[in-house]
Coordinates of C-alpha atoms in Angstrom, one line a residue:
X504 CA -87.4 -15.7 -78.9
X505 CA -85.3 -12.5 -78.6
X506 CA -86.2 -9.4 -77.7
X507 CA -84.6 -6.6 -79.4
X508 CA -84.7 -3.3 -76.4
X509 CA -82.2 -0.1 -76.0
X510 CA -81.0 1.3 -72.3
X511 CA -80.1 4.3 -71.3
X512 CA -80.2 5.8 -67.6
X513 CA -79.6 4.7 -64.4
X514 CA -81.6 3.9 -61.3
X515 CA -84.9 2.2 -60.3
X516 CA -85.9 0.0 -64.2
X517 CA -88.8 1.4 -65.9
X518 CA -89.8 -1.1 -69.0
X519 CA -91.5 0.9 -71.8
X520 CA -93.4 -1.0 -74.2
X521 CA -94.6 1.0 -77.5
X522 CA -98.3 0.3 -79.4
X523 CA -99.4 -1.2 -82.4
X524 CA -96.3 -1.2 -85.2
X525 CA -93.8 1.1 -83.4
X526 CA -90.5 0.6 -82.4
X527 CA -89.4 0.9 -78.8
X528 CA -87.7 4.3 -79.5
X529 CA -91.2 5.8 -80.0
X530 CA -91.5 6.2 -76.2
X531 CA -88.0 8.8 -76.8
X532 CA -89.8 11.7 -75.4
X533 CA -90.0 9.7 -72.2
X534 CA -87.1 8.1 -71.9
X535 CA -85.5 11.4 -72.6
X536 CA -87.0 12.6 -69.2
X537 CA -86.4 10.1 -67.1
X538 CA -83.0 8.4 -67.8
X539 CA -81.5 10.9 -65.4
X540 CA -83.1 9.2 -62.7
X541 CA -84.4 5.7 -64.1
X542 CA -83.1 3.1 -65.9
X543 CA -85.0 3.1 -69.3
X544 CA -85.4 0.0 -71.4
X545 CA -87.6 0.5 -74.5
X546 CA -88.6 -2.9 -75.7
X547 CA -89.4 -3.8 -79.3
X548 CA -92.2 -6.3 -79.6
X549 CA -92.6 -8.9 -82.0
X550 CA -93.2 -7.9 -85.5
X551 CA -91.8 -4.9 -84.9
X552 CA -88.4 -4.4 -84.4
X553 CA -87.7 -8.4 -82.6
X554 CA -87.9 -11.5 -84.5
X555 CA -90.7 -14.4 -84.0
X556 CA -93.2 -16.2 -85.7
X557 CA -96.6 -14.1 -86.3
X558 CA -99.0 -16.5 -87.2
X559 CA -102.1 -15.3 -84.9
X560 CA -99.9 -13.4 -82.5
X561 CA -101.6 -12.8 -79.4
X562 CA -101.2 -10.4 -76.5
X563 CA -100.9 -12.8 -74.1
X564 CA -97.8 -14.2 -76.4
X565 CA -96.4 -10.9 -76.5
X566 CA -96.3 -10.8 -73.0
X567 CA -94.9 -14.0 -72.1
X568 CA -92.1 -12.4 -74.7
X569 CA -91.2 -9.4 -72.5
X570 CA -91.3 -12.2 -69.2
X571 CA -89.4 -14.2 -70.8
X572 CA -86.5 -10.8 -71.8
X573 CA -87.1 -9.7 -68.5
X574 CA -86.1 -13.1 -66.8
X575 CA -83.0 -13.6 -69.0
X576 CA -82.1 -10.1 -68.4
X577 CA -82.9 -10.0 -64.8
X578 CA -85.2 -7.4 -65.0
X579 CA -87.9 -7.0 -62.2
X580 CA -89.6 -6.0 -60.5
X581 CA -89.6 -3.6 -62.6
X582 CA -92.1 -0.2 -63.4
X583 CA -93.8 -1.5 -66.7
X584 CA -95.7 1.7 -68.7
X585 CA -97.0 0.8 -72.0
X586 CA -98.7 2.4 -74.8
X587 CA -102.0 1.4 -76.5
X588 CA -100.7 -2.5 -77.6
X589 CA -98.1 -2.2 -75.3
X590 CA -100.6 -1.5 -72.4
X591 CA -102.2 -4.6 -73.1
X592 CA -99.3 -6.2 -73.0
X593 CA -98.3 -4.7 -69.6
X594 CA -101.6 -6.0 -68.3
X595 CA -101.1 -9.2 -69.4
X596 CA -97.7 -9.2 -67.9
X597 CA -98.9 -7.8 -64.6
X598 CA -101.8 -10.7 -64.7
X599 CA -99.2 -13.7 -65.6
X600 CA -96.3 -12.3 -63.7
X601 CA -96.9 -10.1 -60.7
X602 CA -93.5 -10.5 -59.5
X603 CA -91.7 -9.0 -62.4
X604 CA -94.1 -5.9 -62.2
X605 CA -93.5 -3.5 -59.2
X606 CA -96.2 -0.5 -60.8
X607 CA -97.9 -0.6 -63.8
X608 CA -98.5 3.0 -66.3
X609 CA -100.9 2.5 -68.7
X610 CA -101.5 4.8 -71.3
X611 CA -104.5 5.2 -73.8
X612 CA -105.8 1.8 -72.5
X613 CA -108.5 -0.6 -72.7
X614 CA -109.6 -4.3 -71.5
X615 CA -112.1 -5.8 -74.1
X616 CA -112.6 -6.0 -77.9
X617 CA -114.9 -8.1 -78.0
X618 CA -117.4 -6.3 -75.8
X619 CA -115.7 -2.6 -76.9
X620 CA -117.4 -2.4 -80.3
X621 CA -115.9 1.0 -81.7
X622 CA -112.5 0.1 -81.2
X623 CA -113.3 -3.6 -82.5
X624 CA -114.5 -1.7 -85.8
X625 CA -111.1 0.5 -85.9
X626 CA -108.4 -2.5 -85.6
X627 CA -110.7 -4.5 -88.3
X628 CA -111.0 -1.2 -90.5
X629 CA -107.0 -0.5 -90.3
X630 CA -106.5 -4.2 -90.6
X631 CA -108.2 -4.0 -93.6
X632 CA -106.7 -1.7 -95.2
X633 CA -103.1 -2.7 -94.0
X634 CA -103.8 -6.2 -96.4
X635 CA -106.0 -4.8 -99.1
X636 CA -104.8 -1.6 -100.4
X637 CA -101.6 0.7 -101.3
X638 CA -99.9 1.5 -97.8
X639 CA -100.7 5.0 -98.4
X640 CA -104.3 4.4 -97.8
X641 CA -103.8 2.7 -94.8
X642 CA -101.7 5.6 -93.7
X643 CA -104.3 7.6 -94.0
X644 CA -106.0 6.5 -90.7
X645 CA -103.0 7.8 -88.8
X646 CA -105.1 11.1 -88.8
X647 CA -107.8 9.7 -86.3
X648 CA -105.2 9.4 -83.9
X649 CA -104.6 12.9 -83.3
X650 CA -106.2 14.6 -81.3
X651 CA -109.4 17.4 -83.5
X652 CA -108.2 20.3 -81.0
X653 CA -104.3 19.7 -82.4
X654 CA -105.7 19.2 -86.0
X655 CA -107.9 22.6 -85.6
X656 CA -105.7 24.4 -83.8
X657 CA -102.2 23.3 -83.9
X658 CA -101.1 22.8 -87.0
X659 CA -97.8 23.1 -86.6
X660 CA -97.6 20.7 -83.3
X661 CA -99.5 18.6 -85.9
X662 CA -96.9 18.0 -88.2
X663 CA -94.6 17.8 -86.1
X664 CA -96.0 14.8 -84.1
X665 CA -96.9 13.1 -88.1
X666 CA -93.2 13.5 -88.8
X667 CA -92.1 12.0 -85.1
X668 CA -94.5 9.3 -85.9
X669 CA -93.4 8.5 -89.1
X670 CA -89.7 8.0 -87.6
X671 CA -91.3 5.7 -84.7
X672 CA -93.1 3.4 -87.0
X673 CA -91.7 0.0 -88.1
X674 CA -91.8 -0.4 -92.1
X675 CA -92.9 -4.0 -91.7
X676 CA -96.6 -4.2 -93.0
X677 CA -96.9 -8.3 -91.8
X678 CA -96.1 -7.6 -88.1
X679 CA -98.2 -4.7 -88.2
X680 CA -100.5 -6.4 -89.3
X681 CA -99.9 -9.4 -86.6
X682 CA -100.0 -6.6 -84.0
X683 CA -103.8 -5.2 -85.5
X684 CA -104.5 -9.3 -84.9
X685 CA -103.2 -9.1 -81.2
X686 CA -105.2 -6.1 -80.3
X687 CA -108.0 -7.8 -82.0
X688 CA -107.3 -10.7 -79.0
X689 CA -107.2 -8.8 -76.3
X690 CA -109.7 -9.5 -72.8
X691 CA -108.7 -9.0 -70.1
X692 CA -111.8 -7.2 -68.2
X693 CA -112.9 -10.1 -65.8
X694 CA -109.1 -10.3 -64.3
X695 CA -108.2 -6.6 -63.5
X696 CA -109.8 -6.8 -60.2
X697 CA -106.6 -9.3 -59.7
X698 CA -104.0 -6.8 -60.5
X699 CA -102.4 -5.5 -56.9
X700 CA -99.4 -3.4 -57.8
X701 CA -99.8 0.5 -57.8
X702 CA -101.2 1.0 -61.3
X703 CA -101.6 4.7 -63.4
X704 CA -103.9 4.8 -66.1
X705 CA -103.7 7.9 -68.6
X706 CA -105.7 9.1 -71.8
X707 CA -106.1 12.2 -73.5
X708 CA -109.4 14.0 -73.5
X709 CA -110.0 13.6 -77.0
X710 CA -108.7 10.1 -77.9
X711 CA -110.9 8.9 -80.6
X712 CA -109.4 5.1 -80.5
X713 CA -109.0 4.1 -77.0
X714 CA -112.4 6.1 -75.9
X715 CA -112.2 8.0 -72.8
X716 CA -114.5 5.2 -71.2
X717 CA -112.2 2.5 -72.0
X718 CA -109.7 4.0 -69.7
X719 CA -112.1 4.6 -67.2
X720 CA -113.3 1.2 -67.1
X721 CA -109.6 -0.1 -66.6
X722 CA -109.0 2.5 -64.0
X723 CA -112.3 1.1 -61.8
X724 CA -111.8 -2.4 -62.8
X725 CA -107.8 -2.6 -60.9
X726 CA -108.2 -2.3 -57.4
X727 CA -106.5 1.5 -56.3
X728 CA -105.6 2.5 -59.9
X729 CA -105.6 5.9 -60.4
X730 CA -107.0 8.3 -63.9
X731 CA -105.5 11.0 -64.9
X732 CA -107.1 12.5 -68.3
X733 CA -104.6 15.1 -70.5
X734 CA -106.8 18.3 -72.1
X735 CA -106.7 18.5 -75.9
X736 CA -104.5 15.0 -76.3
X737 CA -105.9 12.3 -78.5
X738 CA -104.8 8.5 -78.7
X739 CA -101.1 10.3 -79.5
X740 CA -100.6 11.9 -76.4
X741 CA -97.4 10.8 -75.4
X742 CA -96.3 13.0 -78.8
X743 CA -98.7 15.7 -78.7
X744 CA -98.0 16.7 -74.7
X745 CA -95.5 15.2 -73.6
X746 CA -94.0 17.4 -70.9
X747 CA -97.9 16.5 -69.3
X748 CA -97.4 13.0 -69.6
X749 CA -93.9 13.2 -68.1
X750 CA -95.4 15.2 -65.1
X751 CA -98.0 12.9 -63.9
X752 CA -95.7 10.1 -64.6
X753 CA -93.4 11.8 -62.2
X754 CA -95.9 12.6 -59.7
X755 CA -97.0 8.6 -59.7
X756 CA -93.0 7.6 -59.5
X757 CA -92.5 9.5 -56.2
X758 CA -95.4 8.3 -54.6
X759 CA -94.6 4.6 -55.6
X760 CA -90.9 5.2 -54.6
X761 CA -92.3 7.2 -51.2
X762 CA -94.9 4.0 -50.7
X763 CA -91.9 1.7 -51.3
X764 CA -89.5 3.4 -48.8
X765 CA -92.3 3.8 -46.1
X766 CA -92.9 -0.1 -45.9
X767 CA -89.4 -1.1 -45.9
X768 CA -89.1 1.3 -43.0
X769 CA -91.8 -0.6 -41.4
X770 CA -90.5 -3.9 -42.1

């Protein structure tokens, strides 16, 4: 299995991995940020963007896809942030192989489909439409990740962030499709308590896919985590504020880089 990823930057490794059917480049106004001061690598996962069978694709086999990159890259212990799918995959990755994950970010989060019913009911719904009608149809559900205070009140941020996520999103409808069936597997609610590295969790206010209350339950369920919640941002806020996103990922790198530094001194 290879793992298709980019690098730009320099300095401590932060791994980005990108959600459901994007390309690792979708994290670009990140990695933009940081690679003055980090090493960026934006992974593609399979189906979108890396090659690999996608017969009921799992997020747990996603996972042990990035482990696997990151050993034959030597990569790790690295900073893992991941996005929607991807932060499922970072848990998963954090779970399996603690010593490859130095902090975790997760962004727009959750820990159960099976017991998290509304967003169940949205990866079955776009699932469904994915296999079953024209693609434009399907694209139509895009809309419900934005957040209503951009779509009332922004309408120029708005198209904007469409147009961004149009160039971010792989044209492959079957590993789409695979991905929706990942998401579809992921659990990982009754092992979060097991996750020890410094861990960020962030939503937007008014994300109407990963519910407000999905990220909260992550953020109580990993020992220490902290939440940090973006005003008017919906499941796309690492498009529709970025420059937020970037700060509080800044403030967590410099406390995890502070954290580091201080118990190397007392070692």
């Amino acid at each position: 299995m290879s793992v298709h990823h980019e690098e730009t930057g320099a300095g401590p490794t932060i791994v980005w991995i990108p959600g459901t059917g994007l390309y690792g480049r979708s994290w670009s106004p990140q990695t933009d940020h940081f690679s003055d001061r980090y090493r960026c690598l934006t992974v593609d996962l399979r189906g979108a963007g890396s090659e690999g069978p996608l017969d009921d694709l799992t997020v747990a086999e996603l996972a042990r896809d990035v482990a696997e990159w990151m050993d034959a890259v030597g990569v790790g212990p690295a900073i893992v942030v991941g996005l929607s799918l991807g932060s499922a995959v970072a848990q998963e990755l954090a779970l399996a192989r603690p010593d490859l994950v130095h902090a975790l970010g997760l962004v727009a989060t959750w820990s159960s489909t099976a017991r998290e019913h509304h967003i169940r009911r949205h990866f079955e719904s776009r699932l469904y439409a994915l296999e079953n009608g024209p693609l434009d149809v399907f694209a139509q559900f895009a809309f419900w990740m934005s957040a209503p205070a951009v779509v009332d009140r922004e309408p120029d941020l708005q198209r904007e962030v469409e147009t961004l996520l149009g160039e971010y999103t792989s044209r492959n409808p079957p590993g789409t499709a695979a991905h929706f069936r990942a998401d579809l597997s992921h659990e990982t609610r009754d092992r979060l308590g097991t996750i020890t590295c410094p861990t960020l969790v962030v939503h937007g206010d008014q994300d109407l896919i990963t519910l407000p209350w999905y990220n909260r339950a992550v953020a109580e369920a990993v020992p220490g985590a902290r939440l940090e919640i973006v005003p008017d941002a919906g499941h796309l806020v690492w498009l529709e504020r970025p420059a937020e996103l970037n700060r509080l990922l800044d403030d967590f790198l410099a406390e995890i880089a502070a954290d580091l530094a201080a118990s190397r001194g007392s070692g």
